[in-house]
Amino acid sequence: QVQLVQSGAEVKKPGSSVKVSCKASGGTFSSYTISWVRQAPGQGLEWMGRIIPILGIANYAQKFQGRVTITADKSTSTAYMELSSLRSEDTAVYYCARVGIAAASNWFDPWGQGTLVTVSS
Amino acid sequence: EIVMTQSPATLSVSPGERATLSCRASQSVSSNLAWYQQKPGQAPRLLIYGASTRATGIPARFSGSGSGTEFTLTISSLQSEDFAVYYCQQYNNWYTFGQGTKLEIK
């Protein structure tokens, strides 16, 4: 049973960066992709980007291009999402999720427990 | 970007009754559509993928239908634990989510 465990809550100042980790256990890390999704307070789900660990290739939603960097360490089965130039609107819960590599299996399952990032001066 | 529109925003239903949630895509997504359930303070949980296939461990009272641009999630007999927010998601062209439908107790 694959499980994704994320790093703990963060409080950051505007203009700084945050890096959130997502460690996979119980499955084959390189056989899937890892996506990152955020959810602002009381709002819906927003896809940010994904990484293909076996290739080390990342793709980003246009909204976050230039501000987000997603990486993966195959040796520790851990994915990372770094968001820079933080502003108050980036306050949200950030989730990682495992996604199938094949185009017809791109649903998100399972999800990490979420990491609350608060941006405040 | 494919826009996903869910309706209604809020649905009030009594326990034991049927709930029908709708999701519309701005262009065809074939059957590349998933449904998720989210309860307060929890991560989303996959319910349905491929528009109509239940994920592992999901009760048979949950069913999905549709293809192309129109999709439906039906919960046949609502249990207390089903009251939550439901999201549809297309994965035909990258990923976009609907804005969610809140299913509340009537």
PDB file of C-alpha atoms in Angstrom:
ATOM      1  CA  GLN A   1       0.000   0.000   0.000  1.00  0.00           C
ATOM      2  CA  VAL A   2       1.648   3.211  -1.180  1.00  0.00           C
ATOM      3  CA  GLN A   3       1.705   6.045   1.307  1.00  0.00           C
ATOM      4  CA  LEU A   4       2.868   9.625   0.778  1.00  0.00           C
ATOM      5  CA  VAL A   5       4.111  11.496   3.844  1.00  0.00           C
ATOM      6  CA  GLN A   6       4.708  15.225   3.611  1.00  0.00           C
ATOM      7  CA  SER A   7       6.833  17.569   5.665  1.00  0.00           C
ATOM      8  CA  GLY A   8       5.366  19.755   8.376  1.00  0.00           C
ATOM      9  CA  ALA A   9       3.688  23.127   8.382  1.00  0.00           C
ATOM     10  CA  GLU A  10       5.685  26.224   7.467  1.00  0.00           C
ATOM     11  CA  VAL A  11       5.366  29.922   8.207  1.00  0.00           C
ATOM     12  CA  LYS A  12       7.182  32.154   5.744  1.00  0.00           C
ATOM     13  CA  LYS A  13       7.727  35.851   5.134  1.00  0.00           C
ATOM     14  CA  PRO A  14       6.584  37.485   1.902  1.00  0.00           C
ATOM     15  CA  GLY A  15       9.318  37.305  -0.738  1.00  0.00           C
ATOM     16  CA  SER A  16      10.913  34.177   0.710  1.00  0.00           C
ATOM     17  CA  SER A  17      10.797  30.583  -0.540  1.00  0.00           C
ATOM     18  CA  VAL A  18       9.410  27.355   0.843  1.00  0.00           C
ATOM     19  CA  LYS A  19      10.361  23.775   0.064  1.00  0.00           C
ATOM     20  CA  VAL A  20       7.927  20.972   0.859  1.00  0.00           C
ATOM     21  CA  SER A  21       8.857  17.299   0.732  1.00  0.00           C
ATOM     22  CA  CYS A  22       6.787  14.228  -0.080  1.00  0.00           C
ATOM     23  CA  LYS A  23       8.206  10.810   0.786  1.00  0.00           C
ATOM     24  CA  ALA A  24       6.739   7.690  -0.770  1.00  0.00           C
ATOM     25  CA  SER A  25       6.750   4.342   0.958  1.00  0.00           C
ATOM     26  CA  GLY A  26       5.332   0.934   0.150  1.00  0.00           C
ATOM     27  CA  GLY A  27       5.547   1.144  -3.637  1.00  0.00           C
ATOM     28  CA  THR A  28       7.762   1.679  -6.675  1.00  0.00           C
ATOM     29  CA  PHE A  29       8.551   5.386  -6.726  1.00  0.00           C
ATOM     30  CA  SER A  30       9.899   5.500 -10.258  1.00  0.00           C
ATOM     31  CA  SER A  31       6.886   3.792 -11.820  1.00  0.00           C
ATOM     32  CA  TYR A  32       4.702   6.847 -11.340  1.00  0.00           C
ATOM     33  CA  THR A  33       4.720  10.607 -11.515  1.00  0.00           C
ATOM     34  CA  ILE A  34       4.197  12.915  -8.568  1.00  0.00           C
ATOM     35  CA  SER A  35       1.960  15.935  -8.893  1.00  0.00           C
ATOM     36  CA  TRP A  36       1.553  18.901  -6.579  1.00  0.00           C
ATOM     37  CA  VAL A  37      -1.834  20.471  -5.910  1.00  0.00           C
ATOM     38  CA  ARG A  38      -2.657  23.387  -3.659  1.00  0.00           C
ATOM     39  CA  GLN A  39      -5.814  24.468  -1.890  1.00  0.00           C
ATOM     40  CA  ALA A  40      -6.210  27.986  -0.534  1.00  0.00           C
ATOM     41  CA  PRO A  41      -8.403  28.368   2.571  1.00  0.00           C
ATOM     42  CA  GLY A  42     -12.011  27.585   1.703  1.00  0.00           C
ATOM     43  CA  GLN A  43     -11.159  27.193  -1.980  1.00  0.00           C
ATOM     44  CA  GLY A  44     -10.870  24.411  -4.538  1.00  0.00           C
ATOM     45  CA  LEU A  45      -7.978  22.361  -5.864  1.00  0.00           C
ATOM     46  CA  GLU A  46      -5.330  23.802  -8.188  1.00  0.00           C
ATOM     47  CA  TRP A  47      -2.728  21.730 -10.030  1.00  0.00           C
ATOM     48  CA  MET A  48       0.757  23.228  -9.883  1.00  0.00           C
ATOM     49  CA  GLY A  49       2.989  20.787 -11.694  1.00  0.00           C
ATOM     50  CA  ARG A  50       4.458  17.307 -11.749  1.00  0.00           C
ATOM     51  CA  ILE A  51       7.677  15.373 -11.974  1.00  0.00           C
ATOM     52  CA  ILE A  52       8.521  12.095 -13.653  1.00  0.00           C
ATOM     53  CA  PRO A  53      11.100  10.716 -11.197  1.00  0.00           C
ATOM     54  CA  ILE A  54      12.520   8.091 -13.528  1.00  0.00           C
ATOM     55  CA  LEU A  55      13.377  10.819 -16.064  1.00  0.00           C
ATOM     56  CA  GLY A  56      13.839  13.775 -13.766  1.00  0.00           C
ATOM     57  CA  ILE A  57      11.565  15.822 -16.029  1.00  0.00           C
ATOM     58  CA  ALA A  58       9.169  18.353 -14.525  1.00  0.00           C
ATOM     59  CA  ASN A  59       6.212  20.163 -16.063  1.00  0.00           C
ATOM     60  CA  TYR A  60       4.477  23.174 -14.569  1.00  0.00           C
ATOM     61  CA  ALA A  61       1.107  24.854 -14.818  1.00  0.00           C
ATOM     62  CA  GLN A  62       1.462  28.132 -16.663  1.00  0.00           C
ATOM     63  CA  LYS A  63       0.339  30.091 -13.612  1.00  0.00           C
ATOM     64  CA  PHE A  64       3.361  28.897 -11.622  1.00  0.00           C
ATOM     65  CA  GLN A  65       6.002  28.874 -14.355  1.00  0.00           C
ATOM     66  CA  GLY A  66       9.155  30.580 -13.152  1.00  0.00           C
ATOM     67  CA  ARG A  67       8.163  30.452  -9.507  1.00  0.00           C
ATOM     68  CA  VAL A  68       7.878  26.728  -8.769  1.00  0.00           C
ATOM     69  CA  THR A  69      10.516  24.026  -8.981  1.00  0.00           C
ATOM     70  CA  ILE A  70       9.655  20.349  -8.564  1.00  0.00           C
ATOM     71  CA  THR A  71      12.409  17.803  -8.088  1.00  0.00           C
ATOM     72  CA  ALA A  72      12.754  14.196  -7.016  1.00  0.00           C
ATOM     73  CA  ASP A  73      15.387  12.069  -5.302  1.00  0.00           C
ATOM     74  CA  LYS A  74      14.994   8.475  -6.456  1.00  0.00           C
ATOM     75  CA  SER A  75      17.417   7.207  -3.827  1.00  0.00           C
ATOM     76  CA  THR A  76      15.074   8.295  -1.028  1.00  0.00           C
ATOM     77  CA  SER A  77      11.761   8.105  -2.941  1.00  0.00           C
ATOM     78  CA  THR A  78      11.131  11.735  -2.113  1.00  0.00           C
ATOM     79  CA  ALA A  79       9.700  14.515  -4.231  1.00  0.00           C
ATOM     80  CA  TYR A  80      10.091  18.204  -3.472  1.00  0.00           C
ATOM     81  CA  MET A  81       8.154  21.332  -4.389  1.00  0.00           C
ATOM     82  CA  GLU A  82       9.828  24.697  -3.953  1.00  0.00           C
ATOM     83  CA  LEU A  83       7.813  27.879  -4.384  1.00  0.00           C
ATOM     84  CA  SER A  84       9.630  31.197  -4.462  1.00  0.00           C
ATOM     85  CA  SER A  85       8.719  34.884  -4.190  1.00  0.00           C
ATOM     86  CA  LEU A  86       5.992  34.009  -1.740  1.00  0.00           C
ATOM     87  CA  ARG A  87       3.035  36.342  -1.260  1.00  0.00           C
ATOM     88  CA  SER A  88       0.040  36.216   1.015  1.00  0.00           C
ATOM     89  CA  GLU A  89      -2.054  34.615  -1.723  1.00  0.00           C
ATOM     90  CA  ASP A  90       0.210  31.561  -1.575  1.00  0.00           C
ATOM     91  CA  THR A  91      -1.131  30.698   1.869  1.00  0.00           C
ATOM     92  CA  ALA A  92      -2.623  27.273   1.264  1.00  0.00           C
ATOM     93  CA  VAL A  93      -2.415  23.581   1.960  1.00  0.00           C
ATOM     94  CA  TYR A  94      -0.063  21.924  -0.501  1.00  0.00           C
ATOM     95  CA  TYR A  95      -0.642  18.289  -1.429  1.00  0.00           C
ATOM     96  CA  CYS A  96       1.421  15.784  -3.341  1.00  0.00           C
ATOM     97  CA  ALA A  97      -0.261  12.909  -5.142  1.00  0.00           C
ATOM     98  CA  ARG A  98       0.868   9.865  -7.054  1.00  0.00           C
ATOM     99  CA  VAL A  99      -0.218   9.722 -10.685  1.00  0.00           C
ATOM    100  CA  GLY A 100       0.076   6.925 -13.219  1.00  0.00           C
ATOM    101  CA  ILE A 101       2.569   7.425 -16.027  1.00  0.00           C
ATOM    102  CA  ALA A 102       0.338   6.079 -18.811  1.00  0.00           C
ATOM    103  CA  ALA A 103      -1.905   8.752 -20.290  1.00  0.00           C
ATOM    104  CA  ALA A 104      -5.073   6.792 -19.555  1.00  0.00           C
ATOM    105  CA  SER A 105      -4.161   6.276 -15.892  1.00  0.00           C
ATOM    106  CA  ASN A 106      -3.493   9.829 -14.808  1.00  0.00           C
ATOM    107  CA  TRP A 107      -5.773   9.921 -11.799  1.00  0.00           C
ATOM    108  CA  PHE A 108      -4.415  11.067  -8.433  1.00  0.00           C
ATOM    109  CA  ASP A 109      -4.137   8.302  -5.887  1.00  0.00           C
ATOM    110  CA  PRO A 110      -3.033   8.344  -3.161  1.00  0.00           C
ATOM    111  CA  TRP A 111      -2.556  11.848  -1.796  1.00  0.00           C
ATOM    112  CA  GLY A 112      -0.202  13.046   0.883  1.00  0.00           C
ATOM    113  CA  GLN A 113      -1.703  14.405   4.081  1.00  0.00           C
ATOM    114  CA  GLY A 114      -1.068  18.011   3.064  1.00  0.00           C
ATOM    115  CA  THR A 115       1.322  20.724   4.262  1.00  0.00           C
ATOM    116  CA  LEU A 116       0.006  24.081   5.410  1.00  0.00           C
ATOM    117  CA  VAL A 117       2.135  26.970   4.218  1.00  0.00           C
ATOM    118  CA  THR A 118       1.310  30.320   5.774  1.00  0.00           C
ATOM    119  CA  VAL A 119       2.776  33.468   4.269  1.00  0.00           C
ATOM    120  CA  SER A 120       2.661  36.344   6.691  1.00  0.00           C
ATOM    121  CA  SER A 121       4.804  39.305   7.649  1.00  0.00           C
TER     122      SER A 121
ATOM    123  CA  GLU B   1      -6.958  25.056 -20.540  1.00  0.00           C
ATOM    124  CA  ILE B   2      -9.969  22.822 -20.093  1.00  0.00           C
ATOM    125  CA  VAL B   3     -12.464  24.369 -17.687  1.00  0.00           C
ATOM    126  CA  MET B   4     -14.484  22.032 -15.473  1.00  0.00           C
ATOM    127  CA  THR B   5     -17.810  23.317 -14.164  1.00  0.00           C
ATOM    128  CA  GLN B   6     -19.662  21.525 -11.382  1.00  0.00           C
ATOM    129  CA  SER B   7     -23.270  21.941 -10.413  1.00  0.00           C
ATOM    130  CA  PRO B   8     -24.849  22.639  -8.090  1.00  0.00           C
ATOM    131  CA  ALA B   9     -22.393  24.417  -5.812  1.00  0.00           C
ATOM    132  CA  THR B  10     -24.295  23.088  -2.792  1.00  0.00           C
ATOM    133  CA  LEU B  11     -26.678  20.152  -2.668  1.00  0.00           C
ATOM    134  CA  SER B  12     -28.910  19.483   0.346  1.00  0.00           C
ATOM    135  CA  VAL B  13     -30.099  15.883   0.610  1.00  0.00           C
ATOM    136  CA  SER B  14     -31.536  13.761   3.410  1.00  0.00           C
ATOM    137  CA  PRO B  15     -29.750  10.597   4.564  1.00  0.00           C
ATOM    138  CA  GLY B  16     -30.981   7.558   2.660  1.00  0.00           C
ATOM    139  CA  GLU B  17     -31.883   9.577  -0.412  1.00  0.00           C
ATOM    140  CA  ARG B  18     -30.081   9.731  -3.762  1.00  0.00           C
ATOM    141  CA  ALA B  19     -27.657  12.495  -4.689  1.00  0.00           C
ATOM    142  CA  THR B  20     -26.756  13.428  -8.247  1.00  0.00           C
ATOM    143  CA  LEU B  21     -23.777  15.687  -8.907  1.00  0.00           C
ATOM    144  CA  SER B  22     -22.903  17.068 -12.324  1.00  0.00           C
ATOM    145  CA  CYS B  23     -19.657  18.025 -13.997  1.00  0.00           C
ATOM    146  CA  ARG B  24     -19.224  19.616 -17.409  1.00  0.00           C
ATOM    147  CA  ALA B  25     -16.015  20.041 -19.394  1.00  0.00           C
ATOM    148  CA  SER B  26     -15.416  22.983 -21.748  1.00  0.00           C
ATOM    149  CA  GLN B  27     -14.218  20.517 -24.379  1.00  0.00           C
ATOM    150  CA  SER B  28     -14.222  16.760 -24.715  1.00  0.00           C
ATOM    151  CA  VAL B  29     -12.104  14.863 -22.197  1.00  0.00           C
ATOM    152  CA  SER B  30     -13.201  11.436 -23.457  1.00  0.00           C
ATOM    153  CA  SER B  31     -13.501   9.240 -20.346  1.00  0.00           C
ATOM    154  CA  ASN B  32     -10.463  10.762 -18.658  1.00  0.00           C
ATOM    155  CA  LEU B  33     -12.446  11.999 -15.691  1.00  0.00           C
ATOM    156  CA  ALA B  34     -12.042  11.324 -11.980  1.00  0.00           C
ATOM    157  CA  TRP B  35     -14.131  12.144  -8.916  1.00  0.00           C
ATOM    158  CA  TYR B  36     -12.722  12.866  -5.465  1.00  0.00           C
ATOM    159  CA  GLN B  37     -14.279  13.241  -2.041  1.00  0.00           C
ATOM    160  CA  GLN B  38     -12.854  15.646   0.508  1.00  0.00           C
ATOM    161  CA  LYS B  39     -13.861  15.947   4.141  1.00  0.00           C
ATOM    162  CA  PRO B  40     -12.841  18.878   6.349  1.00  0.00           C
ATOM    163  CA  GLY B  41      -9.188  18.777   7.326  1.00  0.00           C
ATOM    164  CA  GLN B  42      -8.471  15.783   5.103  1.00  0.00           C
ATOM    165  CA  ALA B  43      -6.803  15.223   1.765  1.00  0.00           C
ATOM    166  CA  PRO B  44      -8.988  14.393  -1.211  1.00  0.00           C
ATOM    167  CA  ARG B  45      -9.767  10.703  -1.749  1.00  0.00           C
ATOM    168  CA  LEU B  46     -10.172   9.085  -5.152  1.00  0.00           C
ATOM    169  CA  LEU B  47     -13.658   7.700  -5.715  1.00  0.00           C
ATOM    170  CA  ILE B  48     -14.029   7.164  -9.452  1.00  0.00           C
ATOM    171  CA  TYR B  49     -11.625   7.110 -12.398  1.00  0.00           C
ATOM    172  CA  GLY B  50     -12.159   6.534 -16.090  1.00  0.00           C
ATOM    173  CA  ALA B  51     -15.520   8.285 -15.574  1.00  0.00           C
ATOM    174  CA  SER B  52     -17.180   5.141 -14.213  1.00  0.00           C
ATOM    175  CA  THR B  53     -14.709   2.806 -12.469  1.00  0.00           C
ATOM    176  CA  ARG B  54     -14.818   2.743  -8.681  1.00  0.00           C
ATOM    177  CA  ALA B  55     -11.463   2.988  -6.946  1.00  0.00           C
ATOM    178  CA  THR B  56     -10.379   0.245  -4.574  1.00  0.00           C
ATOM    179  CA  GLY B  57     -12.513   0.099  -1.455  1.00  0.00           C
ATOM    180  CA  ILE B  58     -15.175   2.530  -2.649  1.00  0.00           C
ATOM    181  CA  PRO B  59     -18.711   1.337  -1.809  1.00  0.00           C
ATOM    182  CA  ALA B  60     -21.053   0.325  -4.617  1.00  0.00           C
ATOM    183  CA  ARG B  61     -23.469   3.148  -3.749  1.00  0.00           C
ATOM    184  CA  PHE B  62     -21.058   5.474  -5.593  1.00  0.00           C
ATOM    185  CA  SER B  63     -21.347   5.380  -9.364  1.00  0.00           C
ATOM    186  CA  GLY B  64     -20.070   7.541 -12.176  1.00  0.00           C
ATOM    187  CA  SER B  65     -21.277   7.973 -15.725  1.00  0.00           C
ATOM    188  CA  GLY B  66     -20.760  10.076 -18.807  1.00  0.00           C
ATOM    189  CA  SER B  67     -18.170  10.747 -21.474  1.00  0.00           C
ATOM    190  CA  GLY B  68     -17.058  13.617 -23.636  1.00  0.00           C
ATOM    191  CA  THR B  69     -18.206  16.760 -21.838  1.00  0.00           C
ATOM    192  CA  GLU B  70     -20.992  15.659 -19.478  1.00  0.00           C
ATOM    193  CA  PHE B  71     -20.444  13.583 -16.364  1.00  0.00           C
ATOM    194  CA  THR B  72     -22.453  12.543 -13.339  1.00  0.00           C
ATOM    195  CA  LEU B  73     -21.607  11.176  -9.903  1.00  0.00           C
ATOM    196  CA  THR B  74     -24.502   9.417  -8.214  1.00  0.00           C
ATOM    197  CA  ILE B  75     -24.651   8.327  -4.590  1.00  0.00           C
ATOM    198  CA  SER B  76     -27.576   5.956  -4.389  1.00  0.00           C
ATOM    199  CA  SER B  77     -28.435   6.037  -0.673  1.00  0.00           C
ATOM    200  CA  LEU B  78     -26.638   8.681   1.316  1.00  0.00           C
ATOM    201  CA  GLN B  79     -24.886   7.652   4.497  1.00  0.00           C
ATOM    202  CA  SER B  80     -23.798  10.126   7.168  1.00  0.00           C
ATOM    203  CA  GLU B  81     -20.161   9.741   6.135  1.00  0.00           C
ATOM    204  CA  ASP B  82     -20.929  10.813   2.556  1.00  0.00           C
ATOM    205  CA  PHE B  83     -21.570  14.448   3.419  1.00  0.00           C
ATOM    206  CA  ALA B  84     -18.479  16.166   2.090  1.00  0.00           C
ATOM    207  CA  VAL B  85     -17.191  18.186  -0.862  1.00  0.00           C
ATOM    208  CA  TYR B  86     -16.863  16.424  -4.209  1.00  0.00           C
ATOM    209  CA  TYR B  87     -14.532  17.434  -7.019  1.00  0.00           C
ATOM    210  CA  CYS B  88     -14.348  16.282 -10.596  1.00  0.00           C
ATOM    211  CA  GLN B  89     -11.034  16.378 -12.442  1.00  0.00           C
ATOM    212  CA  GLN B  90     -10.090  15.936 -16.068  1.00  0.00           C
ATOM    213  CA  TYR B  91      -6.799  14.304 -16.960  1.00  0.00           C
ATOM    214  CA  ASN B  92      -7.185  14.299 -20.735  1.00  0.00           C
ATOM    215  CA  ASN B  93      -5.069  17.414 -21.234  1.00  0.00           C
ATOM    216  CA  TRP B  94      -2.927  18.024 -18.186  1.00  0.00           C
ATOM    217  CA  TYR B  95      -5.144  18.411 -15.110  1.00  0.00           C
ATOM    218  CA  THR B  96      -7.928  20.701 -14.044  1.00  0.00           C
ATOM    219  CA  PHE B  97     -10.466  20.406 -11.258  1.00  0.00           C
ATOM    220  CA  GLY B  98     -14.009  21.594 -10.938  1.00  0.00           C
ATOM    221  CA  GLN B  99     -14.793  24.087  -8.202  1.00  0.00           C
ATOM    222  CA  GLY B 100     -16.495  21.432  -6.087  1.00  0.00           C
ATOM    223  CA  THR B 101     -19.989  20.545  -4.929  1.00  0.00           C
ATOM    224  CA  LYS B 102     -20.697  20.617  -1.224  1.00  0.00           C
ATOM    225  CA  LEU B 103     -23.086  17.844  -0.247  1.00  0.00           C
ATOM    226  CA  GLU B 104     -24.839  18.794   2.971  1.00  0.00           C
ATOM    227  CA  ILE B 105     -27.433  17.219   5.189  1.00  0.00           C
ATOM    228  CA  LYS B 106     -30.973  18.409   4.598  1.00  0.00           C
TER     229      LYS B 106
END
